Short mmCIF file of C-alpha atoms in Angstrom, two decimals:
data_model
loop_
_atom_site.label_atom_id
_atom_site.label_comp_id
_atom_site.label_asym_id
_atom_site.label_seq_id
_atom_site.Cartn_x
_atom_site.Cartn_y
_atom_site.Cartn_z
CA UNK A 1 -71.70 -63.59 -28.61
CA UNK A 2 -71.70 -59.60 -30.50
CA UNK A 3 -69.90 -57.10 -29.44
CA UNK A 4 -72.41 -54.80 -27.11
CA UNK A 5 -72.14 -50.89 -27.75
CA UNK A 6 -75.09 -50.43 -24.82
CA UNK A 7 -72.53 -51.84 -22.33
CA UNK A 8 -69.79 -49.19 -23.47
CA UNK A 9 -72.29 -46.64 -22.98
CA UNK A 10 -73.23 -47.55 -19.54
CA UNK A 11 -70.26 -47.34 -19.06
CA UNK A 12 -69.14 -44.38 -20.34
CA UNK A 13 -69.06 -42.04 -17.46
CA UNK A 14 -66.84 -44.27 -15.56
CA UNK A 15 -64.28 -44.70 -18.77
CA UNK A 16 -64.25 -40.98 -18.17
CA UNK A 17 -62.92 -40.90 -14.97
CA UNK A 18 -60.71 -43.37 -15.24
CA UNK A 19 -59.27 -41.91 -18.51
CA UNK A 20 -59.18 -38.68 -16.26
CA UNK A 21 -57.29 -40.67 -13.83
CA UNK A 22 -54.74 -42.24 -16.16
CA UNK A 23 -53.95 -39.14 -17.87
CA UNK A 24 -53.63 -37.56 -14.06
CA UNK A 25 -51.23 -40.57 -13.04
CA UNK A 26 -49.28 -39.96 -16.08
CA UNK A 27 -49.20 -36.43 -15.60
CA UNK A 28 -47.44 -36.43 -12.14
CA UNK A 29 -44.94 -39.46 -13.95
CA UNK A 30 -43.83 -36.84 -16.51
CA UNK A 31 -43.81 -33.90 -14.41
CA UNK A 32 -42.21 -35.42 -11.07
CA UNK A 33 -40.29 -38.35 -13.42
CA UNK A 34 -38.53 -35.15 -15.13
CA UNK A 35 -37.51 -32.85 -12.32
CA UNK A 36 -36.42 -35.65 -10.45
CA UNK A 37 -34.52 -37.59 -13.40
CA UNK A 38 -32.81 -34.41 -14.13
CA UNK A 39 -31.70 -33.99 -10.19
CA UNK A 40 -30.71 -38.07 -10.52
CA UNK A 41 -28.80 -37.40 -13.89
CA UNK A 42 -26.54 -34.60 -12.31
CA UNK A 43 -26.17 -36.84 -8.84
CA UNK A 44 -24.94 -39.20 -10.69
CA UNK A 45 -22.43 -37.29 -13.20
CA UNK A 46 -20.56 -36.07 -9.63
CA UNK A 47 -17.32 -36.24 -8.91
CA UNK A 48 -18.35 -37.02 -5.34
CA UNK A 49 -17.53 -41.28 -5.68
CA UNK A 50 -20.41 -41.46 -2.37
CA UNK A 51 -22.78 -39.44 -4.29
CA UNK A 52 -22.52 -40.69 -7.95
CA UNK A 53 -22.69 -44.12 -6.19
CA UNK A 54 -25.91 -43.28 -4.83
CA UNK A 55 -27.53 -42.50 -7.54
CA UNK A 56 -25.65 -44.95 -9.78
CA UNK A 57 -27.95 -47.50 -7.43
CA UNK A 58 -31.02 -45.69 -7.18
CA UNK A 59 -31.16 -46.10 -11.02
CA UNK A 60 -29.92 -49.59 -10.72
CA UNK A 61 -32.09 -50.48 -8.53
CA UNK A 62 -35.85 -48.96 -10.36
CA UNK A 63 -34.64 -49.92 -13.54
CA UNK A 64 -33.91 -53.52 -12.10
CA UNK A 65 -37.24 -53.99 -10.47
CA UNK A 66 -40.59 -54.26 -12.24
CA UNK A 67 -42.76 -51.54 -11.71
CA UNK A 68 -45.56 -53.72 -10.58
CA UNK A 69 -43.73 -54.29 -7.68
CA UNK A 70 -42.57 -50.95 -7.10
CA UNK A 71 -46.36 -50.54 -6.77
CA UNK A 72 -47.00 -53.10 -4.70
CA UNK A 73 -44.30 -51.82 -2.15
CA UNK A 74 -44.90 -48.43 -2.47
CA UNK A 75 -48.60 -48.93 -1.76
CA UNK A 76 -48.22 -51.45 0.62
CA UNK A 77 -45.12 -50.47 2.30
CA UNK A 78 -43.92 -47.09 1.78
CA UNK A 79 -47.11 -44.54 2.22
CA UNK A 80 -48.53 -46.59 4.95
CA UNK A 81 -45.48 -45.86 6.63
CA UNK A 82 -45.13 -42.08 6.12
CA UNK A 83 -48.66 -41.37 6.06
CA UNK A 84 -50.10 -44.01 8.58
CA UNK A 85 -52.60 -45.58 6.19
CA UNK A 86 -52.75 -47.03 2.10
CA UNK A 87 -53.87 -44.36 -0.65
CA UNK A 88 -53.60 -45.68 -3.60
CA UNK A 89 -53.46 -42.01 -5.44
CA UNK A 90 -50.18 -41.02 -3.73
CA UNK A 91 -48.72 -44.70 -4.17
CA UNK A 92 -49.80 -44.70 -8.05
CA UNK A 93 -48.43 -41.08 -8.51
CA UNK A 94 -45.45 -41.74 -6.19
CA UNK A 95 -44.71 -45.44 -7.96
CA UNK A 96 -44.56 -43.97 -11.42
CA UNK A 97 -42.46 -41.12 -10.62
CA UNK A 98 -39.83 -42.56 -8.83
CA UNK A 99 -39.86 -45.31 -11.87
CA UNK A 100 -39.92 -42.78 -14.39
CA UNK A 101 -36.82 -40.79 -13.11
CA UNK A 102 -34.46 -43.55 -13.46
CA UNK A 103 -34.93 -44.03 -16.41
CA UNK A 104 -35.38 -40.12 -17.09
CA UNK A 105 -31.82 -39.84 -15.29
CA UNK A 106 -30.38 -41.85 -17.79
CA UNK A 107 -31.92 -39.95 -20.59
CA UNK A 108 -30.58 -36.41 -19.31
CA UNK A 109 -27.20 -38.30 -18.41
CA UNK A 110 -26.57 -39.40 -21.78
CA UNK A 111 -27.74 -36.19 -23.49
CA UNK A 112 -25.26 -33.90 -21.14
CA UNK A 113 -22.52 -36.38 -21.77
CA UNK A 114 -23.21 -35.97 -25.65
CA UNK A 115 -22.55 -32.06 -25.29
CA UNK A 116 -18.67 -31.79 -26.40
CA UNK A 117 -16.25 -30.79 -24.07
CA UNK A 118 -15.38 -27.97 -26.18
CA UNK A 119 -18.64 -25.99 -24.57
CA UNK A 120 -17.33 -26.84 -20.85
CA UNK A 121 -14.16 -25.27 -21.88
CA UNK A 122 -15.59 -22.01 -23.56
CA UNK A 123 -18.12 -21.69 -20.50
CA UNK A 124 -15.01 -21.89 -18.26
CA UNK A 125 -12.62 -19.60 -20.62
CA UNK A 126 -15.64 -16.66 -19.93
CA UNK A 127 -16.28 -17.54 -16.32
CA UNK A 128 -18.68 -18.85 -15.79
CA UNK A 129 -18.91 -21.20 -12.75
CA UNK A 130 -20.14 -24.95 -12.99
CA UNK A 131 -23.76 -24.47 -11.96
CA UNK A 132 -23.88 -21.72 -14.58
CA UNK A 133 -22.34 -23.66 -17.26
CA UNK A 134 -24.74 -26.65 -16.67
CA UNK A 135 -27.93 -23.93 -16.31
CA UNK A 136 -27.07 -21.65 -19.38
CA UNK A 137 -25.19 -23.53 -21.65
CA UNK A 138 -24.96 -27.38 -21.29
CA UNK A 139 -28.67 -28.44 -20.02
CA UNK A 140 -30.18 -26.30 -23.02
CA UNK A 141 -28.30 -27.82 -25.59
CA UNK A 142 -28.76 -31.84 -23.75
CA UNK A 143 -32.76 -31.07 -23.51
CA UNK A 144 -33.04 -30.88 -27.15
CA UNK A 145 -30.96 -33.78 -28.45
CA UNK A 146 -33.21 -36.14 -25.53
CA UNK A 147 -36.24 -34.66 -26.79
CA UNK A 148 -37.24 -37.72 -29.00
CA UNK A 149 -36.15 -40.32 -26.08
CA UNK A 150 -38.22 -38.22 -23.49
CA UNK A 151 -41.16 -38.29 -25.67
CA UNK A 152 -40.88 -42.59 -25.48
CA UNK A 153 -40.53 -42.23 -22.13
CA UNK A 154 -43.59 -40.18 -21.31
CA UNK A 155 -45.36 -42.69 -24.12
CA UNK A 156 -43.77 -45.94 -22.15
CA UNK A 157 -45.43 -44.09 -18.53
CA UNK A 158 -49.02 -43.82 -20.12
CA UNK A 159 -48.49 -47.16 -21.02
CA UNK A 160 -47.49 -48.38 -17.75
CA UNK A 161 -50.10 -46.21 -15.85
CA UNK A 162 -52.45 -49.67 -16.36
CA UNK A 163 -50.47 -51.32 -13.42
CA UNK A 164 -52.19 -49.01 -10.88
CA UNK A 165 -55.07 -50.92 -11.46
CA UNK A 166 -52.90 -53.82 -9.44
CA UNK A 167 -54.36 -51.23 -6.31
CA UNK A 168 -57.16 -50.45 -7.32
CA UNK A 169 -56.28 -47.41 -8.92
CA UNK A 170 -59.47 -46.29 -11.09
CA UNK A 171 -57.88 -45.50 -14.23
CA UNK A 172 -59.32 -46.79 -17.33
CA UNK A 173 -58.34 -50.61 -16.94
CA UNK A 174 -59.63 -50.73 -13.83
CA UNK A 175 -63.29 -49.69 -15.45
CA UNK A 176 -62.68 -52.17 -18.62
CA UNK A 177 -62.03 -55.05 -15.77
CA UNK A 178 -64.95 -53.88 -13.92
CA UNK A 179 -67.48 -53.98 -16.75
CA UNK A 180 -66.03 -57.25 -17.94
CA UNK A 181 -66.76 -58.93 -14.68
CA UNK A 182 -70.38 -57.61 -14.44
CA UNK A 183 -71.09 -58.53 -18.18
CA UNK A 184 -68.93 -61.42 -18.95
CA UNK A 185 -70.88 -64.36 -20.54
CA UNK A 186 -68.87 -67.61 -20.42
#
């Protein structure tokens, strides 16, 4: 059995839209995964024990469980229940943000905790309040020393945008299974 270049070509408009749909699954990761880690990362860095607990488990727990199952329940479970019925763009969008900002969270954490507390203390000596420190002075500085780990991150989510096709998510596995099933020769 050769390799067949007229299957990849009938199939070409479909590897399209499913690269169209990966890149749009991956998009809402990074975009949601981000503003969302970054609200997790501060949760957690509270002084508030009931708060940084919260979060301190949210993390726990989507960095604990695969993400395949994450899918699973999210498309299974979770949108049915808000929205009264499965869509598996929602639940593959929803899935890989809500995995992405754990992991996010921990990024930003560890880059604000690298900032010395030498800048808390200036901030504070020109007063400036806490929200103003963390806006102007300390999130600045912690987004560029997690640039490099964000960029794995957003590399790990395009990666992991595959497991949609667990739901039938048309992204571009989904298309390389279908085509494989139609033309498979045993």
């Amino acid at each position: 059995m050769s390799f067949s270049y007229e299957m990849i070509l009938d199939y070409a408009p479909f590897f399209m839209h499913g690269l169209l749909y990966t890149l749009l699954f991956s998009l809402c990761g990074v975009v949601f995964g981000t503003i969302f880690g970054l609200i997790i990362a501060l949760g957690r860095m509270s002084k508030n024990p009931v708060i940084s607990g919260i979060f301190k488990t949210y993390i726990g727990l989507f960095r604990g469980t695969p993400l395949f199952v994450q899918i699973l329940i999210t498309n299974f479970g979770v949108v049915p229940a808000i929205f009264g019925h499965s869509n598996l763009y929602i639940a593959g969008a929803l899935s890989l943000s809500l995995n992405a900002a754990a992991y996010i969270a921990e990024t930003f954490r560890s880059g604000i905790q690298s900032i010395s507390e030498g800048q808390r203390e200036a901030s504070r000596t020109l007063g400036l309040s806490q929200f103003d420190t963390m806006r102007f002075i300390i999130v600045p500085q912690a987004i560029k020393i997690v640039i490099p780990a964000l960029g794995n991150e957003f590399i790990s989510l395009i990666k992991d945008s595959s497991l949609v096709s667990a739901i039938s998510g048309p992204e571009i596995t989904y298309w390389a299974q279908a085509m494989n099933a139609q033309y498979y020769v045993v």
